[in-house]
Each structure stands twice: as C-alpha cells, then as structure tokens.
Amino acid sequence: MEEHFPDDHPQPVLATPRSAHSKALVSSSHGYIALHPGREWEFQRPSPLGLQEDVLSPMYGDALEDMLEQRSGLVVYRARSRSAEPHPEAAHPWEHMSARYHLKALFPDRADIWNEFPNSPDSDREVKEDIRARPNYANHLAVDVMLSLHTNGSDSASTRGTEVYYHQAKPQDKALADSILCSMREVIRAQPGYQDFPLRESSNAGAHGENRIGKMPSVIVETAYHSNPDDVAALQDPVFRSASMKGVKGYRLWATGKTCEPLALHPIPDIDVPIQAPRDVELGYAGNPQYPLSVELSLASCSEAGACTPWATTFDDPAKPLSINLACNGPSPGVARWSVVLRDADGVATTPVEFSQACVRA
C-alpha cells in the first residue's frame, strides 16, 4: 500500500478518552471484487487448502460483534453486509461481496468513501478502493476503534499462528495490539486441544492501509494461517472461533487502562478452623477474569479417610470479594490439604494453589 499510495500519510488520531468509547467498526476480510476492464468477479484471497477467507472471516466478525456489544457495551458497525440476498450485478450473496459495494449501496452519493480512483487504468483499482473504503467508513462514522479480522497466508505451509498488526507510523496503537494479542493467547490456550497453539509474543508493525487511513486506533487481527493445515482445522472449529474473539477482550482492558496479565491466585495461608465454628477466607487474584468465576477445591490429602469432601462455589458479582466458607462439621480434629483453582467464564484457569485447613477444638 505504501508503494501504491506514496503520498498518503496517517490521518491525525482523534483524541477520544478511552473510557468514553461507544462505537466500533468491525471489518471482516475482503470479499468479491470486480476486475477491469471485463468486470470479472473474483474473491480477493487465495484458498490453497480449500478454506476461503472472504467467506470465513465474517463469521468471526459476528462473534466479535457479540462480544463487543455484550461485554464492552459498544455500538458495533460492520464494513461488509451480512445479507444472503443476491447482489444485483454480481449475483453473489451480499455477504460475500466486498465492503466497497456494501458502502456504495449505503451511501450512493458518497463516492469519496468507496470510489476514490474512478479514472484509474489499473485492473485492480476496485481492490484498492475496497482497502480504503473500510477506514473511510470508520472515519465517516467517527468510531472509537477499528478492528479488522483476517486470516493470513504464506508460501511456506509450516508457517502458522496468530498475529496482530498496527501501523508503523502510528506507534501509539501498539499498546492496543499487544493487549489484544496477550488476551487472545490467554483465552485460546485455555481451551482443550489448544494449549500449545502458536501466538506471537508481541504485535507487529506493518504498513496496511486499513490501519493507516483511520483516524482512530486501528489494528488487524490475523487469526491464523489459511495456508497451514493445522491452522485451517482450527479456523473451522467453533471453539477456536469463540475463544479467539473472546480474547479480543484485550481491547476492553486497553480502553479501561488495565494491563493484560495472567490469571493467578494469590498464596493462601494455612488456617485453623474451630470445630463447629466456620470461618470465611477471602481469596485474592491477579489478572482480568471474565465473570462469573468458580472456585474449585479438590483434595490433595485428608487426615481421616472419607471426612473431607471436594466442593466448588460460584461468584457472579465482580464488586464483591471472593470469600469461601471453611467448616469443620465432624467431632474430631483433623487436617485437610486443599488444592484450589480459580476458573473464569471463558475457561481460563489458574495454576492450583494449595493450603491446609486444620480442624481444631475451640
């Protein structure tokens, strides 16, 4: 894009306090585009292993839209249509068409959004217009953040994993990109079968037009590689789709000034509990879990066989402390060694923490 448009410069970023964010644009992949002069309709992305990014990524956009509405309270706009009705010229479903044509239908009199190069002799001029139409739309809406979703591709079939890009001329967007990547790593790897899924440790600086032209913080999430067979399997798995989009909670952390950090229980001191006199113990943790939370106590050891019972409890209110009630209901002293795990609504769990509960006579 820098080669195509060397005179373009990043737009000045709108100075909106993050805590006041209310609107987002979700842009999912590319879609059908018309090539000139014959106006043949083609998908913009290859599908070397049979997975078409232009069709798949909008489903990721649906999941992300739900997360942003439910968890961040944002009004979410989409760059592409999700209608299954046929496009009048291409005869393909609207949901398979590029953003350029959706925006042309929405704003027929705003050619500055979707038709920047009407006199270009290039066969792919509408491809270039489509790239620019997405951030042009974001600027028109004055959204607070633009989140673009894509799958990646490589000539090497061994290259795989999740990456997040910000524009090299907008270094202030790196914090957002890193927060999203960190949270995706936590949630994806919490899912069975994805404990070792590769995600980059840091976001990448790039020169993508989607990130450059928007006046708001803008990042591209490359969920996985459509050129790698293991990633292709993951991309088609609803578990991976849900987890990866829940991981974009990193936006919410960044917007509220929080730091992405691993979920971890604080150490729990050993405690004496008088027989027939229960005690409450407050648990502390680090990280940013998604409520509701469950606290699960399993037995590491018990001094009297059959006298100790594993149990769990749930916490729904983030404003209330995590307080568990320890009781000794039997008639005799004894010791239980508990292993405690904190688990959030997205399946993220802490490393077990052990402590001893000694039942003592008052």
Short mmCIF file of C-alpha atoms in Angstrom, two decimals, residues 96-337:
data_model
loop_
_atom_site.label_atom_id
_atom_site.label_comp_id
_atom_site.label_asym_id
_atom_site.label_seq_id
_atom_site.Cartn_x
_atom_site.Cartn_y
_atom_site.Cartn_z
CA HIS A 96 -19.74 -12.49 0.03
CA MET A 97 -19.25 -9.04 -1.51
CA SER A 98 -16.51 -6.60 -0.59
CA ALA A 99 -17.13 -3.64 1.67
CA ARG A 100 -16.82 -1.30 -1.32
CA TYR A 101 -20.16 -2.43 -2.76
CA HIS A 102 -21.96 -2.51 0.60
CA LEU A 103 -20.88 1.07 1.25
CA LYS A 104 -21.82 2.11 -2.28
CA ALA A 105 -25.34 0.84 -1.57
CA LEU A 106 -25.45 2.62 1.79
CA PHE A 107 -24.01 5.90 0.54
CA PRO A 108 -24.58 6.20 -3.23
CA ASP A 109 -23.75 9.94 -3.10
CA ARG A 110 -20.52 9.48 -1.11
CA ALA A 111 -18.16 8.29 -3.81
CA ASP A 112 -15.33 9.70 -1.72
CA ILE A 113 -15.83 6.71 0.59
CA TRP A 114 -15.92 3.89 -1.96
CA ASN A 115 -14.80 5.23 -5.36
CA GLU A 116 -11.55 7.12 -4.90
CA PHE A 117 -9.97 6.08 -8.22
CA PRO A 118 -12.73 6.29 -10.86
CA ASN A 119 -10.29 7.13 -13.64
CA SER A 120 -7.57 4.65 -12.77
CA PRO A 121 -6.49 2.34 -15.63
CA ASP A 122 -5.43 -0.39 -13.18
CA SER A 123 -7.32 -3.67 -13.46
CA ASP A 124 -7.44 -3.92 -9.66
CA ARG A 125 -8.49 -0.35 -8.93
CA GLU A 126 -11.61 -1.54 -7.08
CA VAL A 127 -9.39 -3.72 -4.89
CA LYS A 128 -7.53 -0.55 -3.87
CA GLU A 129 -10.80 1.28 -3.37
CA ASP A 130 -12.06 -1.53 -1.17
CA ILE A 131 -8.97 -1.32 1.06
CA ARG A 132 -9.57 2.39 1.53
CA ALA A 133 -13.36 2.17 1.80
CA ARG A 134 -13.20 0.35 5.16
CA PRO A 135 -11.24 3.01 7.08
CA ASN A 136 -13.04 5.75 5.12
CA TYR A 137 -16.27 4.34 6.55
CA ALA A 138 -14.77 4.23 10.03
CA ASN A 139 -13.81 7.91 9.69
CA HIS A 140 -17.30 8.76 8.45
CA LEU A 141 -18.84 7.08 11.48
CA ALA A 142 -16.25 8.62 13.83
CA VAL A 143 -15.93 5.30 15.65
CA ASP A 144 -13.56 5.00 18.59
CA VAL A 145 -11.75 1.88 17.36
CA MET A 146 -11.46 -0.13 14.15
CA LEU A 147 -10.84 -3.86 14.45
CA SER A 148 -10.05 -5.71 11.21
CA LEU A 149 -10.19 -9.51 11.04
CA HIS A 150 -8.30 -11.61 8.52
CA THR A 151 -6.62 -14.95 8.05
CA ASN A 152 -3.00 -14.97 6.99
CA GLY A 153 -1.19 -16.75 4.16
CA SER A 154 2.35 -17.85 3.42
CA ASP A 155 4.29 -19.62 0.70
CA SER A 156 5.57 -21.89 3.48
CA ALA A 157 2.97 -24.38 4.66
CA SER A 158 4.75 -24.64 8.02
CA THR A 159 4.12 -21.01 8.97
CA ARG A 160 1.19 -20.72 11.34
CA GLY A 161 -0.29 -18.96 14.34
CA THR A 162 -1.99 -15.73 15.40
CA GLU A 163 -0.57 -12.26 14.73
CA VAL A 164 -1.82 -8.72 15.38
CA TYR A 165 -0.66 -5.70 13.34
CA TYR A 166 -0.62 -1.96 13.96
CA HIS A 167 0.63 0.68 11.52
CA GLN A 168 4.31 1.55 11.72
CA ALA A 169 3.51 5.26 11.51
CA LYS A 170 1.00 5.00 14.39
CA PRO A 171 3.15 3.54 17.17
CA GLN A 172 0.59 4.61 19.76
CA ASP A 173 -1.61 1.74 18.50
CA LYS A 174 0.94 -0.88 19.57
CA ALA A 175 -0.39 -0.93 23.14
CA LEU A 176 -3.84 -1.87 21.84
CA ALA A 177 -2.41 -4.53 19.52
CA ASP A 178 -0.29 -6.05 22.30
CA SER A 179 -3.21 -6.12 24.73
CA ILE A 180 -5.41 -7.93 22.21
CA LEU A 181 -2.68 -10.45 21.39
CA CYS A 182 -1.99 -11.09 25.08
CA SER A 183 -5.65 -11.73 25.86
CA MET A 184 -6.11 -13.95 22.79
CA ARG A 185 -3.14 -16.02 23.95
CA GLU A 186 -4.69 -16.49 27.38
CA VAL A 187 -8.18 -17.48 26.20
CA ILE A 188 -7.19 -19.63 23.20
CA ARG A 189 -4.65 -21.64 25.18
CA ALA A 190 -7.21 -22.26 27.93
CA GLN A 191 -9.30 -24.37 25.54
CA PRO A 192 -8.80 -28.16 25.36
CA GLY A 193 -6.62 -29.03 22.39
CA TYR A 194 -5.23 -25.51 22.00
CA GLN A 195 -2.83 -25.37 24.96
CA ASP A 196 0.12 -25.09 22.58
CA PHE A 197 -1.47 -23.06 19.79
CA PRO A 198 1.18 -20.63 18.45
CA LEU A 199 0.60 -16.93 19.03
CA ARG A 200 3.23 -14.24 18.63
CA GLU A 201 4.66 -12.76 21.81
CA SER A 202 4.40 -9.21 20.51
CA SER A 203 2.37 -7.36 17.88
CA ASN A 204 3.90 -6.47 14.51
CA ALA A 205 4.40 -3.07 12.90
CA GLY A 206 3.04 -3.10 9.34
CA ALA A 207 2.01 -0.79 6.51
CA HIS A 208 -1.60 -1.88 5.97
CA GLY A 209 -3.95 0.69 4.51
CA GLU A 210 -6.75 -0.30 6.90
CA ASN A 211 -4.63 0.73 9.87
CA ARG A 212 -3.09 3.82 8.27
CA ILE A 213 -6.10 5.71 6.98
CA GLY A 214 -8.34 5.50 10.03
CA LYS A 215 -8.28 8.47 12.39
CA MET A 216 -8.92 6.15 15.34
CA PRO A 217 -6.83 3.37 16.89
CA SER A 218 -6.83 0.59 14.30
CA VAL A 219 -5.39 -2.92 14.36
CA ILE A 220 -5.57 -6.05 12.22
CA VAL A 221 -6.07 -9.44 13.85
CA GLU A 222 -4.70 -12.26 11.69
CA THR A 223 -6.42 -15.15 13.46
CA ALA A 224 -4.42 -18.00 11.83
CA TYR A 225 -2.90 -19.11 8.50
CA HIS A 226 -5.22 -20.44 5.79
CA SER A 227 -2.09 -21.93 4.17
CA ASN A 228 -1.31 -24.27 7.08
CA PRO A 229 -3.37 -27.46 7.55
CA ASP A 230 -3.38 -27.32 11.38
CA ASP A 231 -4.46 -23.69 11.35
CA VAL A 232 -7.14 -24.44 8.74
CA ALA A 233 -8.59 -27.07 11.08
CA ALA A 234 -8.56 -24.56 13.94
CA LEU A 235 -10.15 -21.80 11.85
CA GLN A 236 -13.13 -24.06 11.11
CA ASP A 237 -13.57 -25.05 14.77
CA PRO A 238 -16.32 -23.07 16.60
CA VAL A 239 -14.35 -23.48 19.85
CA PHE A 240 -11.34 -21.69 18.35
CA ARG A 241 -13.53 -19.05 16.74
CA SER A 242 -15.28 -18.24 20.02
CA ALA A 243 -12.07 -18.28 22.07
CA SER A 244 -10.12 -16.08 19.66
CA MET A 245 -12.85 -13.45 19.55
CA LYS A 246 -13.35 -13.55 23.33
CA GLY A 247 -9.63 -12.89 23.50
CA VAL A 248 -10.15 -9.55 21.81
CA LYS A 249 -11.25 -8.53 25.33
CA GLY A 250 -7.74 -7.09 25.22
CA TYR A 251 -9.43 -4.09 23.62
CA ARG A 252 -11.56 -3.63 26.73
CA LEU A 253 -8.53 -3.88 29.02
CA TRP A 254 -6.66 -1.30 26.94
CA ALA A 255 -9.68 1.00 26.82
CA THR A 256 -10.08 0.94 30.61
CA GLY A 257 -6.39 1.37 31.33
CA LYS A 258 -5.82 -2.18 32.56
CA THR A 259 -2.81 -4.34 31.84
CA CYS A 260 -3.15 -7.82 30.39
CA GLU A 261 -1.60 -10.24 32.88
CA PRO A 262 -2.01 -13.97 33.58
CA LEU A 263 -4.83 -15.07 35.85
CA ALA A 264 -3.26 -16.27 39.11
CA LEU A 265 -4.46 -16.94 42.64
CA HIS A 266 -2.56 -15.28 45.44
CA PRO A 267 -1.00 -17.64 48.01
CA ILE A 268 -3.49 -18.89 50.61
CA PRO A 269 -2.13 -19.23 54.16
CA ASP A 270 -2.77 -22.35 56.20
CA ILE A 271 -5.68 -21.83 58.58
CA ASP A 272 -7.05 -23.28 61.83
CA VAL A 273 -10.84 -23.68 61.89
CA PRO A 274 -12.56 -24.44 65.21
CA ILE A 275 -14.87 -27.48 65.13
CA GLN A 276 -18.49 -26.40 64.58
CA ALA A 277 -17.37 -22.76 64.08
CA PRO A 278 -16.99 -21.98 60.31
CA ARG A 279 -14.62 -19.28 59.11
CA ASP A 280 -14.66 -17.15 55.97
CA VAL A 281 -11.46 -16.82 53.95
CA GLU A 282 -11.04 -14.13 51.30
CA LEU A 283 -9.14 -15.09 48.14
CA GLY A 284 -7.05 -12.67 46.13
CA TYR A 285 -6.01 -12.95 42.49
CA ALA A 286 -4.14 -11.20 39.71
CA GLY A 287 -5.43 -10.89 36.16
CA ASN A 288 -8.65 -9.86 34.41
CA PRO A 289 -11.07 -12.80 34.53
CA GLN A 290 -14.46 -12.86 32.86
CA TYR A 291 -17.27 -13.30 35.40
CA PRO A 292 -18.90 -15.47 36.65
CA LEU A 293 -15.98 -17.18 38.38
CA SER A 294 -15.83 -20.59 40.00
CA VAL A 295 -13.57 -21.56 42.89
CA GLU A 296 -12.91 -25.29 42.88
CA LEU A 297 -11.42 -27.09 45.89
CA SER A 298 -10.08 -30.60 45.39
CA LEU A 299 -8.28 -32.75 47.92
CA ALA A 300 -4.52 -33.10 48.00
CA SER A 301 -4.78 -35.10 51.25
CA CYS A 302 -7.09 -35.73 54.19
CA SER A 303 -6.01 -37.00 57.61
CA GLU A 304 -9.19 -39.06 58.01
CA ALA A 305 -10.43 -41.08 55.04
CA GLY A 306 -13.89 -40.00 53.92
CA ALA A 307 -14.03 -36.98 56.20
CA CYS A 308 -13.17 -34.39 53.53
CA THR A 309 -15.38 -33.59 50.52
CA PRO A 310 -14.29 -31.64 47.39
CA TRP A 311 -16.53 -28.70 46.60
CA ALA A 312 -16.93 -25.63 44.41
CA THR A 313 -18.69 -22.29 44.55
CA THR A 314 -19.55 -19.57 42.02
CA PHE A 315 -19.17 -15.79 42.17
CA ASP A 316 -21.26 -13.56 39.91
CA ASP A 317 -20.50 -10.04 41.15
CA PRO A 318 -17.09 -8.52 40.34
CA ALA A 319 -17.68 -5.88 43.02
CA LYS A 320 -17.83 -8.44 45.83
CA PRO A 321 -14.80 -10.20 47.33
CA LEU A 322 -14.13 -13.88 46.66
CA SER A 323 -14.89 -15.27 50.10
CA ILE A 324 -15.10 -19.02 50.76
CA ASN A 325 -16.54 -20.59 53.92
CA LEU A 326 -14.47 -23.27 55.60
CA ALA A 327 -16.23 -25.52 58.10
CA CYS A 328 -15.34 -28.44 60.37
CA ASN A 329 -18.55 -30.35 60.99
CA GLY A 330 -17.11 -33.58 62.38
CA PRO A 331 -16.49 -34.23 66.09
CA SER A 332 -12.73 -34.80 65.86
CA PRO A 333 -9.67 -32.72 64.93
CA GLY A 334 -8.01 -33.36 61.59
CA VAL A 335 -6.27 -31.74 58.63
CA ALA A 336 -7.36 -31.31 55.00
CA ARG A 337 -4.89 -30.20 52.36
#
